[in-house]
């Protein structure tokens, strides 16, 4: 194994410009994802002048906002944050599906890492658990993924 050339990202450079695209719905949860993501970027050496936040109305709008941000061509990664909680609307599945699919499409279209930090959960309790309590913080996970992808893509060239 040790002789096999392996390319992988790391978390040490602090390089890159990051935009967080954040849905306003369920802000009592999403603000904790945002705090966790920014804290993670900062603790991995990203200067705050290289971090920006763009607010979208809800998860459904996140892909289009990501597309507009990607089209500017001035960031190395986007971190999409939001929370879709079942019961909020009969359109729950639609909102969650369009958000997931749209983010993946934009990422592929622009060759740009978009970390997926949109919670899709059955209850407010689950959302709270995944936004900084007993089941971790999806914003932190998404920021780590963005950092790793920026590093990895930089090495692949
Ligand atoms: N948007 C969310 O981000 N989370 C939700 O839980 C949610 N629910 O449940 O309705 C939600 N709906 C709004 C949607 O994202 C759009 O903003 C809205 O449909 C207007 O286009």
GROMACS .gro file of N, CA and C and ligand atoms in nm:
model
  492
    1UNK      N    1   0.082  -0.121   0.000
    1UNK     CA    2   0.000   0.000   0.000
    1UNK      C    3   0.085   0.127   0.000
    2UNK      N    4   0.196   0.122   0.076
    2UNK     CA    5   0.273   0.245   0.093
    2UNK      C    6   0.338   0.292  -0.037
    3UNK      N    7   0.356   0.200  -0.135
    3UNK     CA    8   0.419   0.239  -0.261
    3UNK      C    9   0.320   0.295  -0.362
    4UNK      N   10   0.194   0.287  -0.334
    4UNK     CA   11   0.093   0.334  -0.429
    4UNK      C   12   0.079   0.485  -0.419
    5UNK      N   13   0.093   0.550  -0.533
    5UNK     CA   14   0.079   0.696  -0.535
    5UNK      C   15  -0.066   0.732  -0.505
    6UNK      N   16  -0.083   0.810  -0.402
    6UNK     CA   17  -0.218   0.847  -0.360
    6UNK      C   18  -0.228   0.998  -0.353
    7UNK      N   19  -0.333   1.051  -0.411
    7UNK     CA   20  -0.356   1.196  -0.401
    7UNK      C   21  -0.472   1.216  -0.307
    8UNK      N   22  -0.452   1.299  -0.207
    8UNK     CA   23  -0.563   1.327  -0.116
    8UNK      C   24  -0.552   1.468  -0.062
    9UNK      N   25  -0.666   1.521  -0.023
    9UNK     CA   26  -0.669   1.655   0.032
    9UNK      C   27  -0.625   1.655   0.178
   10UNK      N   28  -0.586   1.774   0.224
   10UNK     CA   29  -0.558   1.788   0.367
   10UNK      C   30  -0.626   1.915   0.418
   11UNK      N   31  -0.600   1.946   0.542
   11UNK     CA   32  -0.672   2.057   0.607
   11UNK      C   33  -0.576   2.164   0.657
   12UNK      N   34  -0.457   2.169   0.596
   12UNK     CA   35  -0.352   2.249   0.657
   12UNK      C   36  -0.322   2.381   0.587
   13UNK      N   37  -0.374   2.402   0.466
   13UNK     CA   38  -0.325   2.517   0.389
   13UNK      C   39  -0.392   2.650   0.426
   14UNK      N   40  -0.517   2.643   0.466
   14UNK     CA   41  -0.593   2.767   0.489
   14UNK      C   42  -0.620   2.843   0.360
   15UNK      N   43  -0.596   2.777   0.247
   15UNK     CA   44  -0.611   2.844   0.117
   15UNK      C   45  -0.758   2.840   0.071
   16UNK      N   46  -0.788   2.925  -0.022
   16UNK     CA   47  -0.918   2.920  -0.086
   16UNK      C   48  -1.013   3.028  -0.041
   17UNK      N   49  -1.110   3.054  -0.129
   17UNK     CA   50  -1.217   3.149  -0.098
   17UNK      C   51  -1.348   3.070  -0.091
   18UNK      N   52  -1.425   3.102   0.008
   18UNK     CA   53  -1.544   3.022   0.038
   18UNK      C   54  -1.667   3.112   0.049
   19UNK      N   55  -1.775   3.072  -0.016
   19UNK     CA   56  -1.904   3.139   0.005
   19UNK      C   57  -2.002   3.040   0.066
   20UNK      N   58  -2.066   3.084   0.172
   20UNK     CA   59  -2.171   3.003   0.235
   20UNK      C   60  -2.306   3.051   0.184
   21UNK      N   61  -2.380   2.963   0.122
   21UNK     CA   62  -2.516   2.995   0.075
   21UNK      C   63  -2.613   2.934   0.176
   22UNK      N   64  -2.692   3.022   0.238
   22UNK     CA   65  -2.764   2.983   0.360
   22UNK      C   66  -2.914   3.008   0.344
   23UNK      N   67  -2.993   2.905   0.361
   23UNK     CA   68  -3.139   2.920   0.357
   23UNK      C   69  -3.191   2.983   0.486
   24UNK      N   70  -3.291   3.072   0.471
   24UNK     CA   71  -3.345   3.139   0.591
   24UNK      C   72  -3.445   3.054   0.668
   25UNK      N   73  -3.506   2.957   0.601
   25UNK     CA   74  -3.606   2.875   0.670
   25UNK      C   75  -3.541   2.801   0.786
   26UNK      N   76  -3.616   2.784   0.894
   26UNK     CA   77  -3.568   2.712   1.014
   26UNK      C   78  -3.437   2.772   1.064
   27UNK      N   79  -3.435   2.904   1.074
   27UNK     CA   80  -3.311   2.974   1.109
   27UNK      C   81  -3.261   2.938   1.248
   28UNK      N   82  -3.351   2.895   1.338
   28UNK     CA   83  -3.306   2.857   1.473
   28UNK      C   84  -3.209   2.739   1.467
   29UNK      N   85  -3.216   2.661   1.361
   29UNK     CA   86  -3.123   2.550   1.339
   29UNK      C   87  -3.009   2.595   1.248
   30UNK      N   88  -3.045   2.662   1.141
   30UNK     CA   89  -2.947   2.692   1.035
   30UNK      C   90  -2.838   2.787   1.085
   31UNK      N   91  -2.873   2.878   1.175
   31UNK     CA   92  -2.771   2.970   1.227
   31UNK      C   93  -2.661   2.893   1.301
   32UNK      N   94  -2.697   2.781   1.364
   32UNK     CA   95  -2.595   2.698   1.431
   32UNK      C   96  -2.506   2.626   1.329
   33UNK      N   97  -2.567   2.589   1.217
   33UNK     CA   98  -2.485   2.529   1.109
   33UNK      C   99  -2.387   2.633   1.056
   34UNK      N  100  -2.436   2.755   1.040
   34UNK     CA  101  -2.351   2.864   0.988
   34UNK      C  102  -2.236   2.894   1.084
   35UNK      N  103  -2.269   2.906   1.212
   35UNK     CA  104  -2.164   2.931   1.314
   35UNK      C  105  -2.059   2.821   1.310
   36UNK      N  106  -2.105   2.696   1.304
   36UNK     CA  107  -2.013   2.582   1.303
   36UNK      C  108  -1.925   2.583   1.180
   37UNK      N  109  -1.983   2.615   1.065
   37UNK     CA  110  -1.907   2.615   0.940
   37UNK      C  111  -1.802   2.726   0.941
   38UNK      N  112  -1.841   2.845   0.983
   38UNK     CA  113  -1.744   2.956   0.985
   38UNK      C  114  -1.634   2.929   1.086
   39UNK      N  115  -1.670   2.880   1.202
   39UNK     CA  116  -1.570   2.848   1.303
   39UNK      C  117  -1.469   2.745   1.249
   40UNK      N  118  -1.519   2.646   1.178
   40UNK     CA  119  -1.432   2.541   1.122
   40UNK      C  120  -1.337   2.600   1.018
   41UNK      N  121  -1.389   2.685   0.929
   41UNK     CA  122  -1.302   2.748   0.829
   41UNK      C  123  -1.193   2.831   0.898
   42UNK      N  124  -1.235   2.912   0.996
   42UNK     CA  125  -1.140   3.002   1.064
   42UNK      C  126  -1.033   2.921   1.137
   43UNK      N  127  -1.075   2.812   1.204
   43UNK     CA  128  -0.978   2.731   1.280
   43UNK      C  129  -0.885   2.651   1.189
   44UNK      N  130  -0.919   2.643   1.061
   44UNK     CA  131  -0.828   2.578   0.966
   44UNK      C  132  -0.752   2.681   0.884
   45UNK      N  133  -0.749   2.803   0.934
   45UNK     CA  134  -0.658   2.903   0.877
   45UNK      C  135  -0.716   2.989   0.767
   46UNK      N  136  -0.845   2.981   0.742
   46UNK     CA  137  -0.903   3.064   0.636
   46UNK      C  138  -0.928   3.204   0.692
   47UNK      N  139  -0.872   3.303   0.626
   47UNK     CA  140  -0.890   3.442   0.669
   47UNK      C  141  -1.035   3.484   0.646
   48UNK      N  142  -1.086   3.566   0.738
   48UNK     CA  143  -1.229   3.601   0.722
   48UNK      C  144  -1.258   3.684   0.598
   49UNK      N  145  -1.155   3.748   0.542
   49UNK     CA  146  -1.179   3.822   0.418
   49UNK      C  147  -1.201   3.726   0.299
   50UNK      N  148  -1.173   3.600   0.320
   50UNK     CA  149  -1.196   3.500   0.215
   50UNK      C  150  -1.324   3.418   0.239
   51UNK      N  151  -1.406   3.469   0.331
   51UNK     CA  152  -1.534   3.402   0.360
   51UNK      C  153  -1.647   3.502   0.337
   52UNK      N  154  -1.750   3.459   0.263
   52UNK     CA  155  -1.867   3.545   0.249
   52UNK      C  156  -1.993   3.461   0.267
   53UNK      N  157  -2.101   3.531   0.300
   53UNK     CA  158  -2.230   3.464   0.326
   53UNK      C  159  -2.334   3.524   0.231
   54UNK      N  160  -2.411   3.438   0.166
   54UNK     CA  161  -2.522   3.483   0.082
   54UNK      C  162  -2.648   3.414   0.133
   55UNK      N  163  -2.752   3.492   0.160
   55UNK     CA  164  -2.876   3.435   0.217
   55UNK      C  165  -2.977   3.408   0.106
   56UNK      N  166  -3.035   3.288   0.110
   56UNK     CA  167  -3.142   3.250   0.018
   56UNK      C  168  -3.272   3.237   0.099
   57UNK      N  169  -3.388   3.252   0.035
   57UNK     CA  170  -3.512   3.239   0.113
   57UNK      C  171  -3.525   3.101   0.181
   58UNK      N  172  -3.514   2.996   0.101
   58UNK     CA  173  -3.527   2.861   0.157
   58UNK      C  174  -3.444   2.763   0.077
   59UNK      N  175  -3.453   2.636   0.117
   59UNK     CA  176  -3.371   2.533   0.052
   59UNK      C  177  -3.400   2.522  -0.097
   60UNK      N  178  -3.524   2.546  -0.136
   60UNK     CA  179  -3.559   2.534  -0.277
   60UNK      C  180  -3.478   2.632  -0.362
   61UNK      N  181  -3.449   2.749  -0.308
   61UNK     CA  182  -3.377   2.853  -0.384
   61UNK      C  183  -3.225   2.836  -0.378
   62UNK      N  184  -3.177   2.750  -0.290
   62UNK     CA  185  -3.032   2.738  -0.271
   62UNK      C  186  -2.958   2.704  -0.401
   63UNK      N  187  -3.007   2.608  -0.483
   63UNK     CA  188  -2.931   2.575  -0.605
   63UNK      C  189  -2.913   2.693  -0.700
   64UNK      N  190  -3.018   2.773  -0.720
   64UNK     CA  191  -3.005   2.887  -0.812
   64UNK      C  192  -2.905   2.989  -0.757
   65UNK      N  193  -2.911   3.012  -0.626
   65UNK     CA  194  -2.815   3.107  -0.566
   65UNK      C  195  -2.673   3.051  -0.581
   66UNK      N  196  -2.658   2.921  -0.561
   66UNK     CA  197  -2.525   2.859  -0.581
   66UNK      C  198  -2.478   2.879  -0.725
   67UNK      N  199  -2.570   2.864  -0.818
   67UNK     CA  200  -2.534   2.878  -0.960
   67UNK      C  201  -2.484   3.019  -0.989
   68UNK      N  202  -2.555   3.119  -0.935
   68UNK     CA  203  -2.514   3.259  -0.957
   68UNK      C  204  -2.378   3.287  -0.893
   69UNK      N  205  -2.357   3.233  -0.776
   69UNK     CA  206  -2.228   3.251  -0.708
   69UNK      C  207  -2.118   3.181  -0.789
   70UNK      N  208  -2.146   3.059  -0.834
   70UNK     CA  209  -2.046   2.984  -0.912
   70UNK      C  210  -2.010   3.060  -1.040
   71UNK      N  211  -2.112   3.119  -1.104
   71UNK     CA  212  -2.090   3.188  -1.232
   71UNK      C  213  -1.998   3.309  -1.217
   72UNK      N  214  -1.992   3.367  -1.098
   72UNK     CA  215  -1.900   3.481  -1.077
   72UNK      C  216  -1.754   3.437  -1.089
   73UNK      N  217  -1.728   3.310  -1.061
   73UNK     CA  218  -1.594   3.256  -1.080
   73UNK      C  219  -1.490   3.304  -0.980
   74UNK      N  220  -1.535   3.356  -0.867
   74UNK     CA  221  -1.437   3.411  -0.773
   74UNK      C  222  -1.428   3.335  -0.640
   75UNK      N  223  -1.485   3.214  -0.635
   75UNK     CA  224  -1.468   3.132  -0.514
   75UNK      C  225  -1.416   2.994  -0.549
   76UNK      N  226  -1.353   2.930  -0.452
   76UNK     CA  227  -1.299   2.796  -0.471
   76UNK      C  228  -1.395   2.688  -0.424
   77UNK      N  229  -1.488   2.725  -0.339
   77UNK     CA  230  -1.588   2.628  -0.293
   77UNK      C  231  -1.708   2.704  -0.237
   78UNK      N  232  -1.822   2.639  -0.248
   78UNK     CA  233  -1.945   2.689  -0.187
   78UNK      C  234  -1.985   2.590  -0.079
   79UNK      N  235  -2.039   2.643   0.029
   79UNK     CA  236  -2.093   2.557   0.134
   79UNK      C  237  -2.242   2.590   0.145
   80UNK      N  238  -2.326   2.494   0.109
   80UNK     CA  239  -2.471   2.516   0.112
   80UNK      C  240  -2.527   2.469   0.246
   81UNK      N  241  -2.599   2.559   0.313
   81UNK     CA  242  -2.652   2.527   0.446
   81UNK      C  243  -2.802   2.554   0.451
   82UNK      N  244  -2.874   2.465   0.508
   82UNK     CA  245  -3.018   2.484   0.523
   82UNK      C  246  -3.075   2.371   0.606
   83UNK      N  247  -3.206   2.377   0.628
   83UNK     CA  248  -3.273   2.270   0.702
   83UNK      C  249  -3.413   2.251   0.646
   84UNK      N  250  -3.438   2.131   0.598
   84UNK     CA  251  -3.573   2.095   0.552
   84UNK      C  252  -3.629   1.996   0.654
   85UNK      N  253  -3.737   2.039   0.719
   85UNK     CA  254  -3.793   1.959   0.828
   85UNK      C  255  -3.931   1.909   0.786
   86UNK      N  256  -3.947   1.778   0.783
   86UNK     CA  257  -4.074   1.717   0.743
   86UNK      C  258  -4.186   1.769   0.832
   87UNK      N  259  -4.297   1.800   0.773
   87UNK     CA  260  -4.407   1.856   0.853
   87UNK      C  261  -4.419   2.006   0.833
   88UNK      N  262  -4.310   2.068   0.785
   88UNK     CA  263  -4.315   2.212   0.760
   88UNK      C  264  -4.409   2.245   0.645
   89UNK      N  265  -4.422   2.151   0.551
   89UNK     CA  266  -4.502   2.175   0.432
   89UNK      C  267  -4.536   2.042   0.366
   90UNK      N  268  -4.648   2.034   0.297
   90UNK     CA  269  -4.674   1.913   0.218
   90UNK      C  270  -4.575   1.897   0.103
   91UNK      N  271  -4.503   2.005   0.069
   91UNK     CA  272  -4.407   2.001  -0.042
   91UNK      C  273  -4.268   1.957   0.004
   92UNK      N  274  -4.263   1.906   0.126
   92UNK     CA  275  -4.134   1.869   0.186
   92UNK      C  276  -4.044   1.790   0.090
   93UNK      N  277  -4.099   1.681   0.035
   93UNK     CA  278  -4.016   1.593  -0.049
   93UNK      C  279  -3.966   1.669  -0.171
   94UNK      N  280  -4.054   1.753  -0.225
   94UNK     CA  281  -4.019   1.830  -0.345
   94UNK      C  282  -3.905   1.927  -0.313
   95UNK      N  283  -3.920   2.001  -0.204
   95UNK     CA  284  -3.817   2.098  -0.165
   95UNK      C  285  -3.683   2.027  -0.142
   96UNK      N  286  -3.688   1.918  -0.067
   96UNK     CA  287  -3.564   1.845  -0.035
   96UNK      C  288  -3.500   1.788  -0.162
   97UNK      N  289  -3.584   1.730  -0.250
   97UNK     CA  290  -3.532   1.667  -0.372
   97UNK      C  291  -3.472   1.768  -0.467
   98UNK      N  292  -3.543   1.878  -0.489
   98UNK     CA  293  -3.493   1.979  -0.582
   98UNK      C  294  -3.363   2.041  -0.532
   99UNK      N  295  -3.357   2.060  -0.402
   99UNK     CA  296  -3.236   2.120  -0.343
   99UNK      C  297  -3.115   2.028  -0.365
  100UNK      N  298  -3.133   1.902  -0.333
  100UNK     CA  299  -3.022   1.807  -0.346
  100UNK      C  300  -2.977   1.793  -0.491
  101UNK      N  301  -3.074   1.772  -0.578
  101UNK     CA  302  -3.044   1.752  -0.721
  101UNK      C  303  -2.980   1.879  -0.780
  102UNK      N  304  -3.038   1.993  -0.747
  102UNK     CA  305  -2.990   2.120  -0.803
  102UNK      C  306  -2.847   2.150  -0.761
  103UNK      N  307  -2.816   2.125  -0.637
  103UNK     CA  308  -2.680   2.151  -0.589
  103UNK      C  309  -2.580   2.062  -0.663
  104UNK      N  310  -2.615   1.935  -0.679
  104UNK     CA  311  -2.525   1.842  -0.749
  104UNK      C  312  -2.504   1.887  -0.894
  105UNK      N  313  -2.612   1.931  -0.958
  105UNK     CA  314  -2.602   1.977  -1.098
  105UNK      C  315  -2.508   2.096  -1.112
  106UNK      N  316  -2.525   2.194  -1.022
  106UNK     CA  317  -2.441   2.315  -1.030
  106UNK      C  318  -2.294   2.278  -1.007
  107UNK      N  319  -2.272   2.192  -0.911
  107UNK     CA  320  -2.134   2.151  -0.880
  107UNK      C  321  -2.068   2.089  -1.003
  108UNK      N  322  -2.141   2.001  -1.070
  108UNK     CA  323  -2.086   1.935  -1.189
  108UNK      C  324  -2.071   2.033  -1.305
  109UNK      N  325  -2.170   2.120  -1.323
  109UNK     CA  326  -2.168   2.215  -1.435
  109UNK      C  327  -2.047   2.307  -1.427
  110UNK      N  328  -2.016   2.352  -1.306
  110UNK     CA  329  -1.907   2.449  -1.290
  110UNK      C  330  -1.775   2.385  -1.245
  111UNK      N  331  -1.776   2.255  -1.219
  111UNK     CA  332  -1.655   2.190  -1.168
  111UNK      C  333  -1.610   2.252  -1.036
  112UNK      N  334  -1.708   2.290  -0.958
  112UNK     CA  335  -1.680   2.362  -0.833
  112UNK      C  336  -1.730   2.279  -0.715
  113UNK      N  337  -1.648   2.260  -0.614
  113UNK     CA  338  -1.699   2.188  -0.497
  113UNK      C  339  -1.813   2.266  -0.429
  114UNK      N  340  -1.923   2.198  -0.407
  114UNK     CA  341  -2.031   2.256  -0.327
  114UNK      C  342  -2.060   2.156  -0.215
  115UNK      N  343  -2.022   2.193  -0.096
  115UNK     CA  344  -2.043   2.103   0.018
  115UNK      C  345  -2.190   2.107   0.058
  116UNK      N  346  -2.244   1.989   0.082
  116UNK     CA  347  -2.389   1.978   0.108
  116UNK      C  348  -2.414   1.977   0.259
  117UNK      N  349  -2.457   2.090   0.308
  117UNK     CA  350  -2.487   2.102   0.452
  117UNK      C  351  -2.633   2.134   0.475
  118UNK      N  352  -2.717   2.070   0.397
  118UNK     CA  353  -2.861   2.093   0.412
  118UNK      C  354  -2.922   1.973   0.486
  119UNK      N  355  -2.967   1.998   0.608
  119UNK     CA  356  -3.030   1.892   0.685
  119UNK      C  357  -3.165   1.858   0.624
  120UNK      N  358  -3.193   1.729   0.611
  120UNK     CA  359  -3.326   1.683   0.569
  120UNK      C  360  -3.371   1.584   0.675
  121UNK      N  361  -3.462   1.627   0.759
  121UNK     CA  362  -3.494   1.548   0.879
  121UNK      C  363  -3.645   1.538   0.899
  122UNK      N  364  -3.681   1.445   0.985
  122UNK     CA  365  -3.824   1.419   1.011
  122UNK      C  366  -3.882   1.510   1.119
  123UNK      N  367  -3.798   1.563   1.206
  123UNK     CA  368  -3.852   1.637   1.320
  123UNK      C  369  -3.757   1.749   1.363
  124UNK      N  370  -3.814   1.841   1.439
  124UNK     CA  371  -3.732   1.950   1.494
  124UNK      C  372  -3.625   1.892   1.587
  125UNK      N  373  -3.663   1.788   1.660
  125UNK     CA  374  -3.566   1.725   1.751
  125UNK      C  375  -3.443   1.674   1.675
  126UNK      N  376  -3.468   1.606   1.562
  126UNK     CA  377  -3.355   1.557   1.481
  126UNK      C  378  -3.271   1.674   1.428
  127UNK      N  379  -3.339   1.781   1.389
  127UNK     CA  380  -3.266   1.897   1.337
  127UNK      C  381  -3.175   1.955   1.445
  128UNK      N  382  -3.227   1.964   1.567
  128UNK     CA  383  -3.146   2.017   1.678
  128UNK      C  384  -3.027   1.924   1.706
  129UNK      N  385  -3.053   1.793   1.702
  129UNK     CA  386  -2.945   1.696   1.728
  129UNK      C  387  -2.831   1.711   1.627
  130UNK      N  388  -2.864   1.750   1.504
  130UNK     CA  389  -2.762   1.755   1.398
  130UNK      C  390  -2.708   1.895   1.374
  131UNK      N  391  -2.743   1.986   1.462
  131UNK     CA  392  -2.693   2.123   1.443
  131UNK      C  393  -2.613   2.170   1.563
  132UNK      N  394  -2.538   2.074   1.622
  132UNK     CA  395  -2.445   2.113   1.728
  132UNK      C  396  -2.470   2.046   1.861
  133UNK      N  397  -2.563   1.949   1.864
  133UNK     CA  398  -2.580   1.876   1.990
  133UNK      C  399  -2.535   1.731   1.970
  134UNK      N  400  -2.617   1.632   2.008
  134UNK     CA  401  -2.560   1.498   2.022
  134UNK      C  402  -2.523   1.427   1.892
  135UNK      N  403  -2.573   1.473   1.780
  135UNK     CA  404  -2.536   1.408   1.653
  135UNK      C  405  -2.444   1.496   1.569
  136UNK      N  406  -2.367   1.581   1.634
  136UNK     CA  407  -2.270   1.663   1.562
  136UNK      C  408  -2.331   1.788   1.501
  137UNK      N  409  -2.260   1.843   1.403
  137UNK     CA  410  -2.305   1.967   1.339
  137UNK      C  411  -2.279   1.955   1.189
  138UNK      N  412  -2.385   1.952   1.112
  138UNK     CA  413  -2.370   1.932   0.966
  138UNK      C  414  -2.298   2.050   0.900
  139UNK      N  415  -2.302   2.165   0.961
  139UNK     CA  416  -2.228   2.279   0.908
  139UNK      C  417  -2.077   2.257   0.920
  140UNK      N  418  -2.036   2.200   1.032
  140UNK     CA  419  -1.894   2.167   1.051
  140UNK      C  420  -1.850   2.063   0.949
  141UNK      N  421  -1.930   1.958   0.933
  141UNK     CA  422  -1.897   1.852   0.836
  141UNK      C  423  -1.885   1.909   0.695
  142UNK      N  424  -1.977   1.998   0.660
  142UNK     CA  425  -1.976   2.055   0.525
  142UNK      C  426  -1.851   2.141   0.505
  143UNK      N  427  -1.815   2.220   0.606
  143UNK     CA  428  -1.696   2.304   0.594
  143UNK      C  429  -1.571   2.218   0.579
  144UNK      N  430  -1.563   2.108   0.654
  144UNK     CA  431  -1.446   2.018   0.642
  144UNK      C  432  -1.439   1.959   0.502
  145UNK      N  433  -1.555   1.923   0.449
  145UNK     CA  434  -1.558   1.868   0.313
  145UNK      C  435  -1.509   1.972   0.212
  146UNK      N  436  -1.555   2.097   0.229
  146UNK     CA  437  -1.512   2.204   0.137
  146UNK      C  438  -1.361   2.225   0.145
  147UNK      N  439  -1.307   2.229   0.265
  147UNK     CA  440  -1.162   2.247   0.283
  147UNK      C  441  -1.085   2.133   0.216
  148UNK      N  442  -1.132   2.011   0.238
  148UNK     CA  443  -1.064   1.895   0.180
  148UNK      C  444  -1.072   1.898   0.028
  149UNK      N  445  -1.186   1.935  -0.026
  149UNK     CA  446  -1.202   1.939  -0.172
  149UNK      C  447  -1.116   2.047  -0.237
  150UNK      N  448  -1.106   2.163  -0.173
  150UNK     CA  449  -1.022   2.270  -0.228
  150UNK      C  450  -0.876   2.221  -0.231
  151UNK      N  451  -0.834   2.159  -0.123
  151UNK     CA  452  -0.698   2.106  -0.118
  151UNK      C  453  -0.679   1.997  -0.223
  152UNK      N  454  -0.774   1.904  -0.231
  152UNK     CA  455  -0.762   1.790  -0.324
  152UNK      C  456  -0.760   1.838  -0.469
  153UNK      N  457  -0.853   1.925  -0.506
  153UNK     CA  458  -0.858   1.972  -0.645
  153UNK      C  459  -0.733   2.049  -0.680
  154UNK      N  460  -0.678   2.121  -0.581
  154UNK     CA  461  -0.551   2.193  -0.602
  154UNK      C  462  -0.438   2.096  -0.635
  155UNK      N  463  -0.441   1.978  -0.574
  155UNK     CA  464  -0.334   1.881  -0.598
  155UNK      C  465  -0.355   1.804  -0.729
  156UNK      N  466  -0.481   1.778  -0.762
  156UNK     CA  467  -0.508   1.707  -0.889
  156UNK      C  468  -0.473   1.797  -1.007
  157UNK      N  469  -0.499   1.926  -0.989
  157UNK     CA  470  -0.464   2.026  -1.092
  157UNK      C  471  -0.564   2.032  -1.205
  158LIG     N1  472  -3.761   2.564   0.301
  158LIG     C1  473  -3.665   2.518   0.382
  158LIG     O1  474  -3.548   2.560   0.369
  158LIG     N2  475  -3.693   2.428   0.479
  158LIG     C2  476  -3.819   2.377   0.495
  158LIG     O2  477  -3.837   2.294   0.588
  158LIG     C3  478  -3.920   2.423   0.411
  158LIG     N3  479  -4.053   2.374   0.428
  158LIG     O3  480  -4.074   2.281   0.507
  158LIG     O4  481  -4.143   2.425   0.361
  158LIG     C4  482  -3.889   2.518   0.312
  158LIG     N4  483  -3.983   2.566   0.228
  158LIG     C5  484  -3.967   2.686   0.152
  158LIG     C6  485  -3.902   2.662   0.019
  158LIG     O5  486  -3.765   2.632   0.035
  158LIG     C7  487  -3.913   2.786  -0.070
  158LIG     O6  488  -3.845   2.893  -0.009
  158LIG     C8  489  -4.058   2.826  -0.095
  158LIG     O7  490  -4.132   2.715  -0.145
  158LIG     C9  491  -4.068   2.943  -0.196
  158LIG     O8  492  -4.012   2.904  -0.322
   0.00000   0.00000   0.00000
